[in-house]
């Protein structure tokens, strides 16, 4: 339950950057029941990165309006500004909810969580341009784990990966060939 001793270091395939959990760990609202233990590690994108992405999307939308209309006649119209700004705000607030929390036996993204030591199915997928894994445990819980987010905090990834390896080694986990190759299990 305490995460001690620390699990062995897991291979990271999606990122080489390293982030550590800040001391003010967010609550795990909607996560596993309290008997599953507390969150030991977490990761969420820095707000500055999310803001830059939203501003970039705003500029990209305005550039798309310029290309579609063949000029800048739209600048005095409210629709391009409002739709671009609205979509950018939606992306900003949606991305702020993206976080990964991990305890000694579970992992959570948003409000979905799975028991990492009782996984029954692992599949490779993509979320946008990022690799992800679809995880399902024997309790019927499912989640999609974006590997880049999980691997940015090495201690978090060590906890999650150790559970995945244990589930695969138990023989009760159906893992696809692509997932096995990406996770190196």
PDB file of N, CA and C in Angstrom, residues 10-81:
ATOM      1  N   UNK A  10      11.302   0.781 -14.910  1.00  0.00           N
ATOM      2  CA  UNK A  10      10.629   0.277 -16.111  1.00  0.00           C
ATOM      3  C   UNK A  10      11.207   0.929 -17.357  1.00  0.00           C
ATOM      4  N   UNK A  11      11.201   0.196 -18.477  1.00  0.00           N
ATOM      5  CA  UNK A  11      11.661   0.816 -19.726  1.00  0.00           C
ATOM      6  C   UNK A  11      10.664   1.869 -20.190  1.00  0.00           C
ATOM      7  N   UNK A  12      11.191   2.988 -20.697  1.00  0.00           N
ATOM      8  CA  UNK A  12      10.337   4.059 -21.214  1.00  0.00           C
ATOM      9  C   UNK A  12      10.573   4.174 -22.709  1.00  0.00           C
ATOM     10  N   UNK A  13       9.491   4.136 -23.477  1.00  0.00           N
ATOM     11  CA  UNK A  13       9.610   4.162 -24.925  1.00  0.00           C
ATOM     12  C   UNK A  13       9.058   5.428 -25.545  1.00  0.00           C
ATOM     13  N   UNK A  14       8.275   6.207 -24.823  1.00  0.00           N
ATOM     14  CA  UNK A  14       7.564   7.331 -25.414  1.00  0.00           C
ATOM     15  C   UNK A  14       8.153   8.696 -25.090  1.00  0.00           C
ATOM     16  N   UNK A  15       8.931   8.819 -24.055  1.00  0.00           N
ATOM     17  CA  UNK A  15       9.485  10.124 -23.696  1.00  0.00           C
ATOM     18  C   UNK A  15      10.761   9.947 -22.892  1.00  0.00           C
ATOM     19  N   UNK A  16      11.623  10.941 -22.989  1.00  0.00           N
ATOM     20  CA  UNK A  16      12.836  10.934 -22.175  1.00  0.00           C
ATOM     21  C   UNK A  16      12.802  12.045 -21.145  1.00  0.00           C
ATOM     22  N   UNK A  17      11.787  12.903 -21.212  1.00  0.00           N
ATOM     23  CA  UNK A  17      11.695  13.976 -20.220  1.00  0.00           C
ATOM     24  C   UNK A  17      11.242  13.407 -18.886  1.00  0.00           C
ATOM     25  N   UNK A  18      11.638  14.062 -17.824  1.00  0.00           N
ATOM     26  CA  UNK A  18      11.335  13.567 -16.484  1.00  0.00           C
ATOM     27  C   UNK A  18      10.634  14.656 -15.687  1.00  0.00           C
ATOM     28  N   UNK A  19       9.503  14.304 -15.115  1.00  0.00           N
ATOM     29  CA  UNK A  19       8.766  15.174 -14.206  1.00  0.00           C
ATOM     30  C   UNK A  19       8.580  14.418 -12.898  1.00  0.00           C
ATOM     31  N   UNK A  20       8.509  15.113 -11.818  1.00  0.00           N
ATOM     32  CA  UNK A  20       8.232  14.485 -10.539  1.00  0.00           C
ATOM     33  C   UNK A  20       6.898  14.988 -10.013  1.00  0.00           C
ATOM     34  N   UNK A  21       6.303  14.220  -9.124  1.00  0.00           N
ATOM     35  CA  UNK A  21       5.026  14.613  -8.546  1.00  0.00           C
ATOM     36  C   UNK A  21       5.226  15.807  -7.630  1.00  0.00           C
ATOM     37  N   UNK A  22       4.383  16.807  -7.797  1.00  0.00           N
ATOM     38  CA  UNK A  22       4.414  17.958  -6.895  1.00  0.00           C
ATOM     39  C   UNK A  22       3.847  17.534  -5.549  1.00  0.00           C
ATOM     40  N   UNK A  23       4.232  18.223  -4.478  1.00  0.00           N
ATOM     41  CA  UNK A  23       3.746  17.820  -3.155  1.00  0.00           C
ATOM     42  C   UNK A  23       2.238  17.949  -2.995  1.00  0.00           C
ATOM     43  N   UNK A  24       1.598  18.847  -3.744  1.00  0.00           N
ATOM     44  CA  UNK A  24       0.150  19.031  -3.614  1.00  0.00           C
ATOM     45  C   UNK A  24      -0.591  18.121  -4.593  1.00  0.00           C
ATOM     46  N   UNK A  25      -0.586  16.826  -4.298  1.00  0.00           N
ATOM     47  CA  UNK A  25      -1.216  15.833  -5.147  1.00  0.00           C
ATOM     48  C   UNK A  25      -2.729  16.050  -5.170  1.00  0.00           C
ATOM     49  N   UNK A  26      -3.338  16.020  -6.362  1.00  0.00           N
ATOM     50  CA  UNK A  26      -4.781  16.217  -6.441  1.00  0.00           C
ATOM     51  C   UNK A  26      -5.528  15.044  -5.821  1.00  0.00           C
ATOM     52  N   UNK A  27      -6.774  15.319  -5.431  1.00  0.00           N
ATOM     53  CA  UNK A  27      -7.573  14.220  -4.901  1.00  0.00           C
ATOM     54  C   UNK A  27      -7.884  13.245  -6.025  1.00  0.00           C
ATOM     55  N   UNK A  28      -8.294  12.058  -5.656  1.00  0.00           N
ATOM     56  CA  UNK A  28      -8.568  11.037  -6.661  1.00  0.00           C
ATOM     57  C   UNK A  28     -10.067  10.835  -6.826  1.00  0.00           C
ATOM     58  N   UNK A  29     -10.793  11.928  -6.920  1.00  0.00           N
ATOM     59  CA  UNK A  29     -12.248  11.871  -7.047  1.00  0.00           C
ATOM     60  C   UNK A  29     -12.651  10.944  -8.186  1.00  0.00           C
ATOM     61  N   UNK A  30     -13.540  10.017  -7.878  1.00  0.00           N
ATOM     62  CA  UNK A  30     -14.008   9.081  -8.879  1.00  0.00           C
ATOM     63  C   UNK A  30     -13.090   7.892  -9.062  1.00  0.00           C
ATOM     64  N   UNK A  31     -12.044   7.782  -8.284  1.00  0.00           N
ATOM     65  CA  UNK A  31     -11.083   6.701  -8.429  1.00  0.00           C
ATOM     66  C   UNK A  31     -11.447   5.488  -7.606  1.00  0.00           C
ATOM     67  N   UNK A  32     -10.464   4.663  -7.322  1.00  0.00           N
ATOM     68  CA  UNK A  32     -10.724   3.426  -6.591  1.00  0.00           C
ATOM     69  C   UNK A  32     -11.154   3.699  -5.155  1.00  0.00           C
ATOM     70  N   UNK A  33     -11.845   2.733  -4.557  1.00  0.00           N
ATOM     71  CA  UNK A  33     -12.225   2.890  -3.147  1.00  0.00           C
ATOM     72  C   UNK A  33     -10.991   3.040  -2.256  1.00  0.00           C
ATOM     73  N   UNK A  34     -11.184   3.592  -1.086  1.00  0.00           N
ATOM     74  CA  UNK A  34     -10.060   3.905  -0.196  1.00  0.00           C
ATOM     75  C   UNK A  34      -9.272   2.666   0.222  1.00  0.00           C
ATOM     76  N   UNK A  35      -9.891   1.493   0.235  1.00  0.00           N
ATOM     77  CA  UNK A  35      -9.141   0.291   0.631  1.00  0.00           C
ATOM     78  C   UNK A  35      -8.072  -0.101  -0.391  1.00  0.00           C
ATOM     79  N   UNK A  36      -8.093   0.501  -1.574  1.00  0.00           N
ATOM     80  CA  UNK A  36      -7.063   0.233  -2.582  1.00  0.00           C
ATOM     81  C   UNK A  36      -5.804   1.035  -2.309  1.00  0.00           C
ATOM     82  N   UNK A  37      -5.843   1.926  -1.351  1.00  0.00           N
ATOM     83  CA  UNK A  37      -4.662   2.705  -0.989  1.00  0.00           C
ATOM     84  C   UNK A  37      -4.682   4.086  -1.591  1.00  0.00           C
ATOM     85  N   UNK A  38      -3.727   4.880  -1.175  1.00  0.00           N
ATOM     86  CA  UNK A  38      -3.649   6.271  -1.603  1.00  0.00           C
ATOM     87  C   UNK A  38      -2.859   6.404  -2.903  1.00  0.00           C
ATOM     88  N   UNK A  39      -3.014   7.543  -3.550  1.00  0.00           N
ATOM     89  CA  UNK A  39      -2.217   7.852  -4.732  1.00  0.00           C
ATOM     90  C   UNK A  39      -0.789   8.149  -4.287  1.00  0.00           C
ATOM     91  N   UNK A  40       0.161   7.464  -4.886  1.00  0.00           N
ATOM     92  CA  UNK A  40       1.567   7.648  -4.539  1.00  0.00           C
ATOM     93  C   UNK A  40       2.283   8.584  -5.509  1.00  0.00           C
ATOM     94  N   UNK A  41       1.879   8.563  -6.761  1.00  0.00           N
ATOM     95  CA  UNK A  41       2.502   9.391  -7.789  1.00  0.00           C
ATOM     96  C   UNK A  41       1.419   9.926  -8.719  1.00  0.00           C
ATOM     97  N   UNK A  42       1.704  11.065  -9.358  1.00  0.00           N
ATOM     98  CA  UNK A  42       0.762  11.624 -10.316  1.00  0.00           C
ATOM     99  C   UNK A  42       1.490  12.469 -11.337  1.00  0.00           C
ATOM    100  N   UNK A  43       0.811  12.693 -12.465  1.00  0.00           N
ATOM    101  CA  UNK A  43       1.338  13.562 -13.506  1.00  0.00           C
ATOM    102  C   UNK A  43       0.183  14.287 -14.182  1.00  0.00           C
ATOM    103  N   UNK A  44       0.364  15.573 -14.423  1.00  0.00           N
ATOM    104  CA  UNK A  44      -0.529  16.339 -15.292  1.00  0.00           C
ATOM    105  C   UNK A  44       0.321  17.354 -16.039  1.00  0.00           C
ATOM    106  N   UNK A  45      -0.116  17.683 -17.245  1.00  0.00           N
ATOM    107  CA  UNK A  45       0.633  18.631 -18.058  1.00  0.00           C
ATOM    108  C   UNK A  45       0.723  19.970 -17.341  1.00  0.00           C
ATOM    109  N   UNK A  46       1.857  20.646 -17.382  1.00  0.00           N
ATOM    110  CA  UNK A  46       1.943  21.994 -16.817  1.00  0.00           C
ATOM    111  C   UNK A  46       0.966  22.938 -17.522  1.00  0.00           C
ATOM    112  N   UNK A  47       0.353  23.839 -16.762  1.00  0.00           N
ATOM    113  CA  UNK A  47      -0.651  24.744 -17.330  1.00  0.00           C
ATOM    114  C   UNK A  47      -0.083  25.607 -18.443  1.00  0.00           C
ATOM    115  N   UNK A  48       1.183  25.978 -18.338  1.00  0.00           N
ATOM    116  CA  UNK A  48       1.805  26.781 -19.392  1.00  0.00           C
ATOM    117  C   UNK A  48       1.827  26.051 -20.723  1.00  0.00           C
ATOM    118  N   UNK A  49       2.115  24.751 -20.695  1.00  0.00           N
ATOM    119  CA  UNK A  49       2.123  23.948 -21.922  1.00  0.00           C
ATOM    120  C   UNK A  49       0.730  23.867 -22.519  1.00  0.00           C
ATOM    121  N   UNK A  50      -0.269  23.685 -21.653  1.00  0.00           N
ATOM    122  CA  UNK A  50      -1.649  23.604 -22.123  1.00  0.00           C
ATOM    123  C   UNK A  50      -2.074  24.942 -22.730  1.00  0.00           C
ATOM    124  N   UNK A  51      -1.693  26.038 -22.086  1.00  0.00           N
ATOM    125  CA  UNK A  51      -2.032  27.374 -22.593  1.00  0.00           C
ATOM    126  C   UNK A  51      -1.394  27.609 -23.960  1.00  0.00           C
ATOM    127  N   UNK A  52      -0.127  27.257 -24.100  1.00  0.00           N
ATOM    128  CA  UNK A  52       0.561  27.432 -25.382  1.00  0.00           C
ATOM    129  C   UNK A  52      -0.121  26.625 -26.480  1.00  0.00           C
ATOM    130  N   UNK A  53      -0.521  25.406 -26.165  1.00  0.00           N
ATOM    131  CA  UNK A  53      -1.220  24.576 -27.143  1.00  0.00           C
ATOM    132  C   UNK A  53      -2.545  25.184 -27.560  1.00  0.00           C
ATOM    133  N   UNK A  54      -3.277  25.742 -26.601  1.00  0.00           N
ATOM    134  CA  UNK A  54      -4.562  26.374 -26.911  1.00  0.00           C
ATOM    135  C   UNK A  54      -4.382  27.617 -27.775  1.00  0.00           C
ATOM    136  N   UNK A  55      -3.387  28.428 -27.464  1.00  0.00           N
ATOM    137  CA  UNK A  55      -3.112  29.622 -28.271  1.00  0.00           C
ATOM    138  C   UNK A  55      -2.692  29.200 -29.681  1.00  0.00           C
ATOM    139  N   UNK A  56      -1.862  28.171 -29.771  1.00  0.00           N
ATOM    140  CA  UNK A  56      -1.452  27.662 -31.076  1.00  0.00           C
ATOM    141  C   UNK A  56      -2.635  27.179 -31.898  1.00  0.00           C
ATOM    142  N   UNK A  57      -3.585  26.508 -31.246  1.00  0.00           N
ATOM    143  CA  UNK A  57      -4.781  26.042 -31.937  1.00  0.00           C
ATOM    144  C   UNK A  57      -5.621  27.228 -32.412  1.00  0.00           C
ATOM    145  N   UNK A  58      -5.721  28.272 -31.583  1.00  0.00           N
ATOM    146  CA  UNK A  58      -6.457  29.482 -31.942  1.00  0.00           C
ATOM    147  C   UNK A  58      -5.872  30.099 -33.212  1.00  0.00           C
ATOM    148  N   UNK A  59      -4.551  30.247 -33.244  1.00  0.00           N
ATOM    149  CA  UNK A  59      -3.876  30.833 -34.405  1.00  0.00           C
ATOM    150  C   UNK A  59      -4.066  29.945 -35.632  1.00  0.00           C
ATOM    151  N   UNK A  60      -3.986  28.638 -35.454  1.00  0.00           N
ATOM    152  CA  UNK A  60      -4.182  27.700 -36.556  1.00  0.00           C
ATOM    153  C   UNK A  60      -5.594  27.817 -37.135  1.00  0.00           C
ATOM    154  N   UNK A  61      -6.594  27.956 -36.272  1.00  0.00           N
ATOM    155  CA  UNK A  61      -7.975  28.133 -36.741  1.00  0.00           C
ATOM    156  C   UNK A  61      -8.118  29.410 -37.562  1.00  0.00           C
ATOM    157  N   UNK A  62      -7.524  30.493 -37.081  1.00  0.00           N
ATOM    158  CA  UNK A  62      -7.610  31.757 -37.820  1.00  0.00           C
ATOM    159  C   UNK A  62      -6.887  31.656 -39.160  1.00  0.00           C
ATOM    160  N   UNK A  63      -5.765  30.959 -39.187  1.00  0.00           N
ATOM    161  CA  UNK A  63      -5.054  30.749 -40.452  1.00  0.00           C
ATOM    162  C   UNK A  63      -5.908  29.917 -41.410  1.00  0.00           C
ATOM    163  N   UNK A  64      -6.631  28.942 -40.870  1.00  0.00           N
ATOM    164  CA  UNK A  64      -7.510  28.130 -41.707  1.00  0.00           C
ATOM    165  C   UNK A  64      -8.618  28.982 -42.309  1.00  0.00           C
ATOM    166  N   UNK A  65      -9.179  29.914 -41.538  1.00  0.00           N
ATOM    167  CA  UNK A  65     -10.186  30.823 -42.084  1.00  0.00           C
ATOM    168  C   UNK A  65      -9.598  31.655 -43.220  1.00  0.00           C
ATOM    169  N   UNK A  66      -8.355  32.107 -43.073  1.00  0.00           N
ATOM    170  CA  UNK A  66      -7.709  32.908 -44.118  1.00  0.00           C
ATOM    171  C   UNK A  66      -7.536  32.089 -45.392  1.00  0.00           C
ATOM    172  N   UNK A  67      -7.162  30.840 -45.255  1.00  0.00           N
ATOM    173  CA  UNK A  67      -6.959  29.982 -46.422  1.00  0.00           C
ATOM    174  C   UNK A  67      -8.298  29.657 -47.086  1.00  0.00           C
ATOM    175  N   UNK A  68      -9.296  29.322 -46.266  1.00  0.00           N
ATOM    176  CA  UNK A  68     -10.608  28.931 -46.807  1.00  0.00           C
ATOM    177  C   UNK A  68     -11.262  30.097 -47.560  1.00  0.00           C
ATOM    178  N   UNK A  69     -11.192  31.279 -46.976  1.00  0.00           N
ATOM    179  CA  UNK A  69     -11.848  32.435 -47.605  1.00  0.00           C
ATOM    180  C   UNK A  69     -10.972  33.116 -48.649  1.00  0.00           C
ATOM    181  N   UNK A  70      -9.712  32.753 -48.704  1.00  0.00           N
ATOM    182  CA  UNK A  70      -8.812  33.322 -49.712  1.00  0.00           C
ATOM    183  C   UNK A  70      -8.400  34.754 -49.420  1.00  0.00           C
ATOM    184  N   UNK A  71      -8.402  35.128 -48.165  1.00  0.00           N
ATOM    185  CA  UNK A  71      -7.999  36.483 -47.816  1.00  0.00           C
ATOM    186  C   UNK A  71      -8.337  36.790 -46.365  1.00  0.00           C
ATOM    187  N   UNK A  72      -8.409  38.084 -46.071  1.00  0.00           N
ATOM    188  CA  UNK A  72      -8.656  38.493 -44.692  1.00  0.00           C
ATOM    189  C   UNK A  72      -9.947  39.307 -44.550  1.00  0.00           C
ATOM    190  N   UNK A  73     -10.889  39.081 -45.429  1.00  0.00           N
ATOM    191  CA  UNK A  73     -12.174  39.778 -45.344  1.00  0.00           C
ATOM    192  C   UNK A  73     -12.955  39.369 -44.094  1.00  0.00           C
ATOM    193  N   UNK A  74     -12.664  38.231 -43.531  1.00  0.00           N
ATOM    194  CA  UNK A  74     -13.375  37.691 -42.375  1.00  0.00           C
ATOM    195  C   UNK A  74     -12.985  38.380 -41.067  1.00  0.00           C
ATOM    196  N   UNK A  75     -11.949  39.196 -41.051  1.00  0.00           N
ATOM    197  CA  UNK A  75     -11.413  39.789 -39.826  1.00  0.00           C
ATOM    198  C   UNK A  75     -12.465  40.612 -39.076  1.00  0.00           C
ATOM    199  N   UNK A  76     -13.376  41.234 -39.770  1.00  0.00           N
ATOM    200  CA  UNK A  76     -14.408  42.045 -39.106  1.00  0.00           C
ATOM    201  C   UNK A  76     -15.637  41.236 -38.730  1.00  0.00           C
ATOM    202  N   UNK A  77     -15.655  39.970 -39.071  1.00  0.00           N
ATOM    203  CA  UNK A  77     -16.790  39.097 -38.748  1.00  0.00           C
ATOM    204  C   UNK A  77     -16.558  38.460 -37.375  1.00  0.00           C
ATOM    205  N   UNK A  78     -17.608  38.296 -36.598  1.00  0.00           N
ATOM    206  CA  UNK A  78     -17.495  37.742 -35.241  1.00  0.00           C
ATOM    207  C   UNK A  78     -17.335  36.220 -35.250  1.00  0.00           C
ATOM    208  N   UNK A  79     -17.876  35.532 -36.261  1.00  0.00           N
ATOM    209  CA  UNK A  79     -17.903  34.065 -36.235  1.00  0.00           C
ATOM    210  C   UNK A  79     -16.510  33.424 -36.173  1.00  0.00           C
ATOM    211  N   UNK A  80     -15.556  33.808 -37.012  1.00  0.00           N
ATOM    212  CA  UNK A  80     -14.229  33.172 -36.928  1.00  0.00           C
ATOM    213  C   UNK A  80     -13.562  33.377 -35.564  1.00  0.00           C
ATOM    214  N   UNK A  81     -13.685  34.586 -35.025  1.00  0.00           N
ATOM    215  CA  UNK A  81     -13.066  34.868 -33.732  1.00  0.00           C
ATOM    216  C   UNK A  81     -13.753  34.082 -32.620  1.00  0.00           C
TER     217      UNK A  81
END
